[in-house]
Amino acid sequence: MTNYLKKTEKILADLIAFPTITGTSNSALISYVKEYLQKFDIEVALDSHPDGKRFNLIAIIGSKKKDSILLSAHTDVVPPQQIGWSSNPFKLKKTKGRLYGRGALDMKGFIALILAFAPTFKFLENALQTSIVYALTFDEEEGTFGAAQMKNFLKRLDLKPKVAIVGEPTGMQPFNGHKGGLELITKIKGSSGHASDPIGKVNALYFGARLISFIETIGKELAQSPIKDCDFQPPYTTLSVGHILGGEARNIIPNQCEFKWEIRSIANEDQFILQRIKDFAINDLHPEMHAMDDTTGIEFIEIARCPSLQVKTPSIATSLIQRLWTNVEPSVLSFGTDGAHYQACGIDTVIFGPGDMRLMHQPDEFIEVSAINSGISFMKKLLEFCQEN
């Protein structure tokens, strides 16, 4: 009898050892997974980012491509903080019923879990009435870039899954909706000079600060008008400026400023809000800037857009979770996932997986062994379902 826990822990240790920080290559991890699956004669296909260094992976077990169940996870992890780790973040540590390491929870634990079951699914392949598809993506953390390519990837493989389970750590509770996310960089071009003579000079930091203040004002307006009977927490669209750069020295008027920010929207209202901010820049800030120096200006760069996962009722995906695991009504998330891209492909999608989401992106990230065991129990039920239906 297969010891799924022991096998999952072994695979998880291997996966954590690959430092797949978002935005960097995941090719070594993908090669590991590909070789592992091909040992069992499982069909594997790859889809690359244009840089040829980052890859999506799809593996298919079973012959029924149109009514399969897709199990999805992202391979990238957020960078480990310099402070707060009590051990090497890229080496699995097991202690007191916990498995520590960057990505152990989010979400290499789920990858290890489904890989541990791959040989069993393959062994029973001829008995499967419902096929299983594994889908691993790149760069979810910075904008769901890998999942954005999934529509074309699935089409190329002639795959039409009926259900997608995105195994984010949800405490084995179902979630069927989340906010969308728009990630941006705004650049302000000013004009430099000595701080003792600011006449005719455009201080990029001053205008950047005014634009950031306007973004904050819109955020406060949205917070003051929460949406009634909304399941999201908080029940309104949020804006956040998270990083700013600019200037060289105290006595030099800065000619450059840039900041990174985001809009996490309900009902995909991000473009409307962005246009309001652009209008402020064009109508209020640009005239002042150009009056001093017409070579100055403000540029908005959209880095990534994750659509919202819309709540669907009835839902095949949430009904499957209710049948196999829990009758708890699905809820919604305030952070984005790859799931919205699967929904855009016409796949009924649910966010559901082992582990505590409150621990994501933290130093000394860990997943409980008990959470892995819950995932194992679910996978056994899924295996039975795939043979019966």
mmCIF file with all atom_site columns, C-alpha atoms in Angstrom, residues 106-280:
data_model
loop_
_atom_site.group_PDB
_atom_site.id
_atom_site.type_symbol
_atom_site.label_atom_id
_atom_site.label_alt_id
_atom_site.label_comp_id
_atom_site.label_asym_id
_atom_site.label_entity_id
_atom_site.label_seq_id
_atom_site.pdbx_PDB_ins_code
_atom_site.Cartn_x
_atom_site.Cartn_y
_atom_site.Cartn_z
_atom_site.occupancy
_atom_site.B_iso_or_equiv
_atom_site.pdbx_formal_charge
_atom_site.auth_seq_id
_atom_site.auth_comp_id
_atom_site.auth_asym_id
_atom_site.auth_atom_id
_atom_site.pdbx_PDB_model_num
ATOM 1   C CA . ASP A 1 106 ? 1.950   28.319 -1.324  1.00 0.00 ? 106 ASP A CA 1
ATOM 2   C CA . MET A 1 107 ? 1.805   26.085 -3.196  1.00 0.00 ? 107 MET A CA 1
ATOM 3   C CA . LYS A 1 108 ? 4.391   23.362 -3.653  1.00 0.00 ? 108 LYS A CA 1
ATOM 4   C CA . GLY A 1 109 ? 2.668   21.325 -0.966  1.00 0.00 ? 109 GLY A CA 1
ATOM 5   C CA . PHE A 1 110 ? -0.276  20.841 -3.320  1.00 0.00 ? 110 PHE A CA 1
ATOM 6   C CA . ILE A 1 111 ? 2.030   20.036 -6.234  1.00 0.00 ? 111 ILE A CA 1
ATOM 7   C CA . ALA A 1 112 ? 3.812   17.376 -4.148  1.00 0.00 ? 112 ALA A CA 1
ATOM 8   C CA . LEU A 1 113 ? 0.454   15.954 -3.094  1.00 0.00 ? 113 LEU A CA 1
ATOM 9   C CA . ILE A 1 114 ? -0.930  15.501 -6.598  1.00 0.00 ? 114 ILE A CA 1
ATOM 10  C CA . LEU A 1 115 ? 2.398   14.169 -7.889  1.00 0.00 ? 115 LEU A CA 1
ATOM 11  C CA . ALA A 1 116 ? 2.381   11.538 -5.134  1.00 0.00 ? 116 ALA A CA 1
ATOM 12  C CA . PHE A 1 117 ? -0.933  10.277 -6.549  1.00 0.00 ? 117 PHE A CA 1
ATOM 13  C CA . ALA A 1 118 ? 0.158   10.341 -10.198 1.00 0.00 ? 118 ALA A CA 1
ATOM 14  C CA . PRO A 1 119 ? 1.424   6.721  -10.278 1.00 0.00 ? 119 PRO A CA 1
ATOM 15  C CA . THR A 1 120 ? -1.851  5.469  -8.800  1.00 0.00 ? 120 THR A CA 1
ATOM 16  C CA . PHE A 1 121 ? -3.979  7.408  -11.268 1.00 0.00 ? 121 PHE A CA 1
ATOM 17  C CA . LYS A 1 122 ? -1.798  6.058  -14.084 1.00 0.00 ? 122 LYS A CA 1
ATOM 18  C CA . PHE A 1 123 ? -2.005  2.476  -12.795 1.00 0.00 ? 123 PHE A CA 1
ATOM 19  C CA . LEU A 1 124 ? -5.809  2.736  -12.802 1.00 0.00 ? 124 LEU A CA 1
ATOM 20  C CA . GLU A 1 125 ? -5.940  4.724  -16.054 1.00 0.00 ? 125 GLU A CA 1
ATOM 21  C CA . ASN A 1 126 ? -8.027  2.177  -17.970 1.00 0.00 ? 126 ASN A CA 1
ATOM 22  C CA . ALA A 1 127 ? -10.632 2.233  -15.197 1.00 0.00 ? 127 ALA A CA 1
ATOM 23  C CA . LEU A 1 128 ? -10.926 6.037  -15.132 1.00 0.00 ? 128 LEU A CA 1
ATOM 24  C CA . GLN A 1 129 ? -14.286 7.314  -16.296 1.00 0.00 ? 129 GLN A CA 1
ATOM 25  C CA . THR A 1 130 ? -13.077 10.870 -15.703 1.00 0.00 ? 130 THR A CA 1
ATOM 26  C CA . SER A 1 131 ? -9.578  11.836 -16.776 1.00 0.00 ? 131 SER A CA 1
ATOM 27  C CA . ILE A 1 132 ? -7.186  13.874 -14.629 1.00 0.00 ? 132 ILE A CA 1
ATOM 28  C CA . VAL A 1 133 ? -5.162  16.810 -15.917 1.00 0.00 ? 133 VAL A CA 1
ATOM 29  C CA . TYR A 1 134 ? -2.283  18.373 -13.981 1.00 0.00 ? 134 TYR A CA 1
ATOM 30  C CA . ALA A 1 135 ? -1.593  22.019 -14.835 1.00 0.00 ? 135 ALA A CA 1
ATOM 31  C CA . LEU A 1 136 ? 1.458   23.807 -13.414 1.00 0.00 ? 136 LEU A CA 1
ATOM 32  C CA . THR A 1 137 ? 1.961   27.497 -14.165 1.00 0.00 ? 137 THR A CA 1
ATOM 33  C CA . PHE A 1 138 ? 4.689   30.113 -13.817 1.00 0.00 ? 138 PHE A CA 1
ATOM 34  C CA . ASP A 1 139 ? 4.645   33.624 -12.331 1.00 0.00 ? 139 ASP A CA 1
ATOM 35  C CA . GLU A 1 140 ? 1.291   33.577 -10.591 1.00 0.00 ? 140 GLU A CA 1
ATOM 36  C CA . GLU A 1 141 ? 2.548   35.770 -7.764  1.00 0.00 ? 141 GLU A CA 1
ATOM 37  C CA . GLU A 1 142 ? 3.308   38.787 -9.952  1.00 0.00 ? 142 GLU A CA 1
ATOM 38  C CA . GLY A 1 143 ? 0.342   38.716 -12.279 1.00 0.00 ? 143 GLY A CA 1
ATOM 39  C CA . THR A 1 144 ? -0.847  35.195 -13.232 1.00 0.00 ? 144 THR A CA 1
ATOM 40  C CA . PHE A 1 145 ? 1.296   35.416 -16.385 1.00 0.00 ? 145 PHE A CA 1
ATOM 41  C CA . GLY A 1 146 ? 1.527   31.664 -16.890 1.00 0.00 ? 146 GLY A CA 1
ATOM 42  C CA . ALA A 1 147 ? -2.202  31.065 -16.460 1.00 0.00 ? 147 ALA A CA 1
ATOM 43  C CA . ALA A 1 148 ? -2.900  33.807 -19.005 1.00 0.00 ? 148 ALA A CA 1
ATOM 44  C CA . GLN A 1 149 ? -1.323  31.488 -21.607 1.00 0.00 ? 149 GLN A CA 1
ATOM 45  C CA . MET A 1 150 ? -3.460  28.505 -20.595 1.00 0.00 ? 150 MET A CA 1
ATOM 46  C CA . LYS A 1 151 ? -6.322  29.215 -22.996 1.00 0.00 ? 151 LYS A CA 1
ATOM 47  C CA . ASN A 1 152 ? -4.097  28.755 -26.037 1.00 0.00 ? 152 ASN A CA 1
ATOM 48  C CA . PHE A 1 153 ? -2.185  25.883 -24.403 1.00 0.00 ? 153 PHE A CA 1
ATOM 49  C CA . LEU A 1 154 ? -5.355  23.902 -23.686 1.00 0.00 ? 154 LEU A CA 1
ATOM 50  C CA . LYS A 1 155 ? -6.663  24.621 -27.171 1.00 0.00 ? 155 LYS A CA 1
ATOM 51  C CA . ARG A 1 156 ? -3.428  23.348 -28.735 1.00 0.00 ? 156 ARG A CA 1
ATOM 52  C CA . LEU A 1 157 ? -3.815  20.091 -26.798 1.00 0.00 ? 157 LEU A CA 1
ATOM 53  C CA . ASP A 1 158 ? -7.543  19.859 -27.602 1.00 0.00 ? 158 ASP A CA 1
ATOM 54  C CA . LEU A 1 159 ? -8.292  19.710 -23.868 1.00 0.00 ? 159 LEU A CA 1
ATOM 55  C CA . LYS A 1 160 ? -11.664 20.796 -22.523 1.00 0.00 ? 160 LYS A CA 1
ATOM 56  C CA . PRO A 1 161 ? -11.812 20.060 -18.785 1.00 0.00 ? 161 PRO A CA 1
ATOM 57  C CA . LYS A 1 162 ? -15.197 20.449 -17.158 1.00 0.00 ? 162 LYS A CA 1
ATOM 58  C CA . VAL A 1 163 ? -13.806 21.356 -13.728 1.00 0.00 ? 163 VAL A CA 1
ATOM 59  C CA . ALA A 1 164 ? -10.683 23.125 -12.470 1.00 0.00 ? 164 ALA A CA 1
ATOM 60  C CA . ILE A 1 165 ? -9.553  22.812 -8.864  1.00 0.00 ? 165 ILE A CA 1
ATOM 61  C CA . VAL A 1 166 ? -6.919  25.422 -8.037  1.00 0.00 ? 166 VAL A CA 1
ATOM 62  C CA . GLY A 1 167 ? -5.152  24.049 -4.965  1.00 0.00 ? 167 GLY A CA 1
ATOM 63  C CA . GLU A 1 168 ? -4.365  27.279 -3.134  1.00 0.00 ? 168 GLU A CA 1
ATOM 64  C CA . PRO A 1 169 ? -4.226  26.839 0.656   1.00 0.00 ? 169 PRO A CA 1
ATOM 65  C CA . THR A 1 170 ? -7.830  27.392 1.721   1.00 0.00 ? 170 THR A CA 1
ATOM 66  C CA . GLY A 1 171 ? -7.994  25.113 4.751   1.00 0.00 ? 171 GLY A CA 1
ATOM 67  C CA . MET A 1 172 ? -9.864  22.572 2.568   1.00 0.00 ? 172 MET A CA 1
ATOM 68  C CA . GLN A 1 173 ? -12.784 24.990 2.263   1.00 0.00 ? 173 GLN A CA 1
ATOM 69  C CA . PRO A 1 174 ? -14.198 25.962 -1.150  1.00 0.00 ? 174 PRO A CA 1
ATOM 70  C CA . PHE A 1 175 ? -13.991 29.456 -2.643  1.00 0.00 ? 175 PHE A CA 1
ATOM 71  C CA . ASN A 1 176 ? -15.759 30.305 -5.884  1.00 0.00 ? 176 ASN A CA 1
ATOM 72  C CA . GLY A 1 177 ? -15.008 33.981 -6.397  1.00 0.00 ? 177 GLY A CA 1
ATOM 73  C CA . HIS A 1 178 ? -12.253 36.550 -5.956  1.00 0.00 ? 178 HIS A CA 1
ATOM 74  C CA . LYS A 1 179 ? -11.387 40.123 -6.787  1.00 0.00 ? 179 LYS A CA 1
ATOM 75  C CA . GLY A 1 180 ? -9.484  41.047 -9.908  1.00 0.00 ? 180 GLY A CA 1
ATOM 76  C CA . GLY A 1 181 ? -6.094  42.718 -9.826  1.00 0.00 ? 181 GLY A CA 1
ATOM 77  C CA . LEU A 1 182 ? -4.456  45.380 -12.002 1.00 0.00 ? 182 LEU A CA 1
ATOM 78  C CA . GLU A 1 183 ? -0.735  45.940 -11.358 1.00 0.00 ? 183 GLU A CA 1
ATOM 79  C CA . LEU A 1 184 ? 0.946   49.095 -12.606 1.00 0.00 ? 184 LEU A CA 1
ATOM 80  C CA . ILE A 1 185 ? 4.071   51.217 -12.648 1.00 0.00 ? 185 ILE A CA 1
ATOM 81  C CA . THR A 1 186 ? 3.723   54.985 -12.991 1.00 0.00 ? 186 THR A CA 1
ATOM 82  C CA . LYS A 1 187 ? 6.732   57.035 -14.096 1.00 0.00 ? 187 LYS A CA 1
ATOM 83  C CA . ILE A 1 188 ? 7.045   60.796 -13.648 1.00 0.00 ? 188 ILE A CA 1
ATOM 84  C CA . LYS A 1 189 ? 9.606   62.598 -15.778 1.00 0.00 ? 189 LYS A CA 1
ATOM 85  C CA . GLY A 1 190 ? 10.710  65.926 -14.318 1.00 0.00 ? 190 GLY A CA 1
ATOM 86  C CA . SER A 1 191 ? 13.664  68.231 -14.874 1.00 0.00 ? 191 SER A CA 1
ATOM 87  C CA . SER A 1 192 ? 16.758  68.329 -12.692 1.00 0.00 ? 192 SER A CA 1
ATOM 88  C CA . GLY A 1 193 ? 18.739  71.210 -11.289 1.00 0.00 ? 193 GLY A CA 1
ATOM 89  C CA . HIS A 1 194 ? 20.362  72.554 -8.161  1.00 0.00 ? 194 HIS A CA 1
ATOM 90  C CA . ALA A 1 195 ? 18.008  72.687 -5.203  1.00 0.00 ? 195 ALA A CA 1
ATOM 91  C CA . SER A 1 196 ? 19.007  76.311 -4.584  1.00 0.00 ? 196 SER A CA 1
ATOM 92  C CA . ASP A 1 197 ? 17.320  77.406 -7.840  1.00 0.00 ? 197 ASP A CA 1
ATOM 93  C CA . PRO A 1 198 ? 14.038  75.534 -8.422  1.00 0.00 ? 198 PRO A CA 1
ATOM 94  C CA . ILE A 1 199 ? 12.564  78.129 -10.819 1.00 0.00 ? 199 ILE A CA 1
ATOM 95  C CA . GLY A 1 200 ? 11.382  76.476 -14.009 1.00 0.00 ? 200 GLY A CA 1
ATOM 96  C CA . LYS A 1 201 ? 12.201  73.000 -12.760 1.00 0.00 ? 201 LYS A CA 1
ATOM 97  C CA . VAL A 1 202 ? 9.722   70.137 -12.378 1.00 0.00 ? 202 VAL A CA 1
ATOM 98  C CA . ASN A 1 203 ? 10.328  68.238 -9.153  1.00 0.00 ? 203 ASN A CA 1
ATOM 99  C CA . ALA A 1 204 ? 9.279   64.697 -10.080 1.00 0.00 ? 204 ALA A CA 1
ATOM 100 C CA . LEU A 1 205 ? 8.842   63.696 -6.439  1.00 0.00 ? 205 LEU A CA 1
ATOM 101 C CA . TYR A 1 206 ? 6.418   66.553 -5.754  1.00 0.00 ? 206 TYR A CA 1
ATOM 102 C CA . PHE A 1 207 ? 4.191   65.575 -8.660  1.00 0.00 ? 207 PHE A CA 1
ATOM 103 C CA . GLY A 1 208 ? 4.534   61.896 -7.803  1.00 0.00 ? 208 GLY A CA 1
ATOM 104 C CA . ALA A 1 209 ? 3.433   62.657 -4.263  1.00 0.00 ? 209 ALA A CA 1
ATOM 105 C CA . ARG A 1 210 ? 0.387   64.557 -5.504  1.00 0.00 ? 210 ARG A CA 1
ATOM 106 C CA . LEU A 1 211 ? -0.606  61.684 -7.768  1.00 0.00 ? 211 LEU A CA 1
ATOM 107 C CA . ILE A 1 212 ? -0.159  59.168 -4.951  1.00 0.00 ? 212 ILE A CA 1
ATOM 108 C CA . SER A 1 213 ? -2.268  61.389 -2.702  1.00 0.00 ? 213 SER A CA 1
ATOM 109 C CA . PHE A 1 214 ? -5.013  61.381 -5.345  1.00 0.00 ? 214 PHE A CA 1
ATOM 110 C CA . ILE A 1 215 ? -4.874  57.580 -5.505  1.00 0.00 ? 215 ILE A CA 1
ATOM 111 C CA . GLU A 1 216 ? -5.206  57.495 -1.721  1.00 0.00 ? 216 GLU A CA 1
ATOM 112 C CA . THR A 1 217 ? -8.239  59.810 -1.937  1.00 0.00 ? 217 THR A CA 1
ATOM 113 C CA . ILE A 1 218 ? -9.999  57.489 -4.370  1.00 0.00 ? 218 ILE A CA 1
ATOM 114 C CA . GLY A 1 219 ? -9.229  54.558 -2.093  1.00 0.00 ? 219 GLY A CA 1
ATOM 115 C CA . LYS A 1 220 ? -10.825 56.379 0.834   1.00 0.00 ? 220 LYS A CA 1
ATOM 116 C CA . GLU A 1 221 ? -13.905 57.235 -1.240  1.00 0.00 ? 221 GLU A CA 1
ATOM 117 C CA . LEU A 1 222 ? -14.385 53.577 -2.137  1.00 0.00 ? 222 LEU A CA 1
ATOM 118 C CA . ALA A 1 223 ? -13.953 52.548 1.509   1.00 0.00 ? 223 ALA A CA 1
ATOM 119 C CA . GLN A 1 224 ? -16.655 55.032 2.542   1.00 0.00 ? 224 GLN A CA 1
ATOM 120 C CA . SER A 1 225 ? -19.142 53.441 0.142   1.00 0.00 ? 225 SER A CA 1
ATOM 121 C CA . PRO A 1 226 ? -18.988 49.686 0.811   1.00 0.00 ? 226 PRO A CA 1
ATOM 122 C CA . ILE A 1 227 ? -21.114 47.478 -1.391  1.00 0.00 ? 227 ILE A CA 1
ATOM 123 C CA . LYS A 1 228 ? -24.189 46.190 0.417   1.00 0.00 ? 228 LYS A CA 1
ATOM 124 C CA . ASP A 1 229 ? -24.585 42.430 0.868   1.00 0.00 ? 229 ASP A CA 1
ATOM 125 C CA . CYS A 1 230 ? -21.088 41.893 -0.517  1.00 0.00 ? 230 CYS A CA 1
ATOM 126 C CA . ASP A 1 231 ? -19.211 38.774 0.558   1.00 0.00 ? 231 ASP A CA 1
ATOM 127 C CA . PHE A 1 232 ? -15.766 40.279 -0.053  1.00 0.00 ? 232 PHE A CA 1
ATOM 128 C CA . GLN A 1 233 ? -13.722 41.546 2.870   1.00 0.00 ? 233 GLN A CA 1
ATOM 129 C CA . PRO A 1 234 ? -13.269 44.435 2.618   1.00 0.00 ? 234 PRO A CA 1
ATOM 130 C CA . PRO A 1 235 ? -16.525 44.909 0.669   1.00 0.00 ? 235 PRO A CA 1
ATOM 131 C CA . TYR A 1 236 ? -15.129 47.430 -1.815  1.00 0.00 ? 236 TYR A CA 1
ATOM 132 C CA . THR A 1 237 ? -12.386 47.842 -4.410  1.00 0.00 ? 237 THR A CA 1
ATOM 133 C CA . THR A 1 238 ? -8.994  48.689 -2.874  1.00 0.00 ? 238 THR A CA 1
ATOM 134 C CA . LEU A 1 239 ? -5.985  50.649 -4.137  1.00 0.00 ? 239 LEU A CA 1
ATOM 135 C CA . SER A 1 240 ? -2.466  50.412 -2.772  1.00 0.00 ? 240 SER A CA 1
ATOM 136 C CA . VAL A 1 241 ? 0.884   52.067 -3.530  1.00 0.00 ? 241 VAL A CA 1
ATOM 137 C CA . GLY A 1 242 ? 3.608   49.683 -2.431  1.00 0.00 ? 242 GLY A CA 1
ATOM 138 C CA . HIS A 1 243 ? 6.978   50.926 -3.705  1.00 0.00 ? 243 HIS A CA 1
ATOM 139 C CA . ILE A 1 244 ? 8.480   54.261 -4.737  1.00 0.00 ? 244 ILE A CA 1
ATOM 140 C CA . LEU A 1 245 ? 11.821  55.331 -6.216  1.00 0.00 ? 245 LEU A CA 1
ATOM 141 C CA . GLY A 1 246 ? 13.187  58.748 -7.090  1.00 0.00 ? 246 GLY A CA 1
ATOM 142 C CA . GLY A 1 247 ? 15.834  61.375 -6.542  1.00 0.00 ? 247 GLY A CA 1
ATOM 143 C CA . GLU A 1 248 ? 19.601  61.295 -6.138  1.00 0.00 ? 248 GLU A CA 1
ATOM 144 C CA . ALA A 1 249 ? 20.527  63.643 -3.298  1.00 0.00 ? 249 ALA A CA 1
ATOM 145 C CA . ARG A 1 250 ? 19.104  66.238 -0.928  1.00 0.00 ? 250 ARG A CA 1
ATOM 146 C CA . ASN A 1 251 ? 20.438  69.147 -2.968  1.00 0.00 ? 251 ASN A CA 1
ATOM 147 C CA . ILE A 1 252 ? 19.421  67.937 -6.442  1.00 0.00 ? 252 ILE A CA 1
ATOM 148 C CA . ILE A 1 253 ? 15.945  68.527 -7.847  1.00 0.00 ? 253 ILE A CA 1
ATOM 149 C CA . PRO A 1 254 ? 14.778  65.027 -8.847  1.00 0.00 ? 254 PRO A CA 1
ATOM 150 C CA . ASN A 1 255 ? 13.994  64.523 -12.519 1.00 0.00 ? 255 ASN A CA 1
ATOM 151 C CA . GLN A 1 256 ? 12.641  60.979 -12.112 1.00 0.00 ? 256 GLN A CA 1
ATOM 152 C CA . CYS A 1 257 ? 10.107  59.277 -9.880  1.00 0.00 ? 257 CYS A CA 1
ATOM 153 C CA . GLU A 1 258 ? 8.340   55.962 -10.276 1.00 0.00 ? 258 GLU A CA 1
ATOM 154 C CA . PHE A 1 259 ? 6.054   53.966 -8.067  1.00 0.00 ? 259 PHE A CA 1
ATOM 155 C CA . LYS A 1 260 ? 4.437   50.535 -8.155  1.00 0.00 ? 260 LYS A CA 1
ATOM 156 C CA . TRP A 1 261 ? 0.779   50.224 -7.268  1.00 0.00 ? 261 TRP A CA 1
ATOM 157 C CA . GLU A 1 262 ? -2.315  48.098 -7.723  1.00 0.00 ? 262 GLU A CA 1
ATOM 158 C CA . ILE A 1 263 ? -6.086  48.063 -7.955  1.00 0.00 ? 263 ILE A CA 1
ATOM 159 C CA . ARG A 1 264 ? -7.951  45.049 -6.528  1.00 0.00 ? 264 ARG A CA 1
ATOM 160 C CA . SER A 1 265 ? -11.399 45.412 -7.979  1.00 0.00 ? 265 SER A CA 1
ATOM 161 C CA . ILE A 1 266 ? -14.858 43.991 -7.584  1.00 0.00 ? 266 ILE A CA 1
ATOM 162 C CA . ALA A 1 267 ? -16.731 43.378 -10.848 1.00 0.00 ? 267 ALA A CA 1
ATOM 163 C CA . ASN A 1 268 ? -13.726 44.367 -12.984 1.00 0.00 ? 268 ASN A CA 1
ATOM 164 C CA . GLU A 1 269 ? -14.088 48.117 -12.413 1.00 0.00 ? 269 GLU A CA 1
ATOM 165 C CA . ASP A 1 270 ? -10.312 48.647 -12.472 1.00 0.00 ? 270 ASP A CA 1
ATOM 166 C CA . GLN A 1 271 ? -10.214 50.291 -15.920 1.00 0.00 ? 271 GLN A CA 1
ATOM 167 C CA . PHE A 1 272 ? -12.806 52.873 -14.907 1.00 0.00 ? 272 PHE A CA 1
ATOM 168 C CA . ILE A 1 273 ? -10.809 53.763 -11.797 1.00 0.00 ? 273 ILE A CA 1
ATOM 169 C CA . LEU A 1 274 ? -7.535  53.860 -13.729 1.00 0.00 ? 274 LEU A CA 1
ATOM 170 C CA . GLN A 1 275 ? -9.051  56.251 -16.269 1.00 0.00 ? 275 GLN A CA 1
ATOM 171 C CA . ARG A 1 276 ? -10.099 58.589 -13.478 1.00 0.00 ? 276 ARG A CA 1
ATOM 172 C CA . ILE A 1 277 ? -6.511  58.660 -12.208 1.00 0.00 ? 277 ILE A CA 1
ATOM 173 C CA . LYS A 1 278 ? -5.142  59.214 -15.712 1.00 0.00 ? 278 LYS A CA 1
ATOM 174 C CA . ASP A 1 279 ? -7.595  62.093 -16.208 1.00 0.00 ? 279 ASP A CA 1
ATOM 175 C CA . PHE A 1 280 ? -6.266  63.739 -13.044 1.00 0.00 ? 280 PHE A CA 1
#
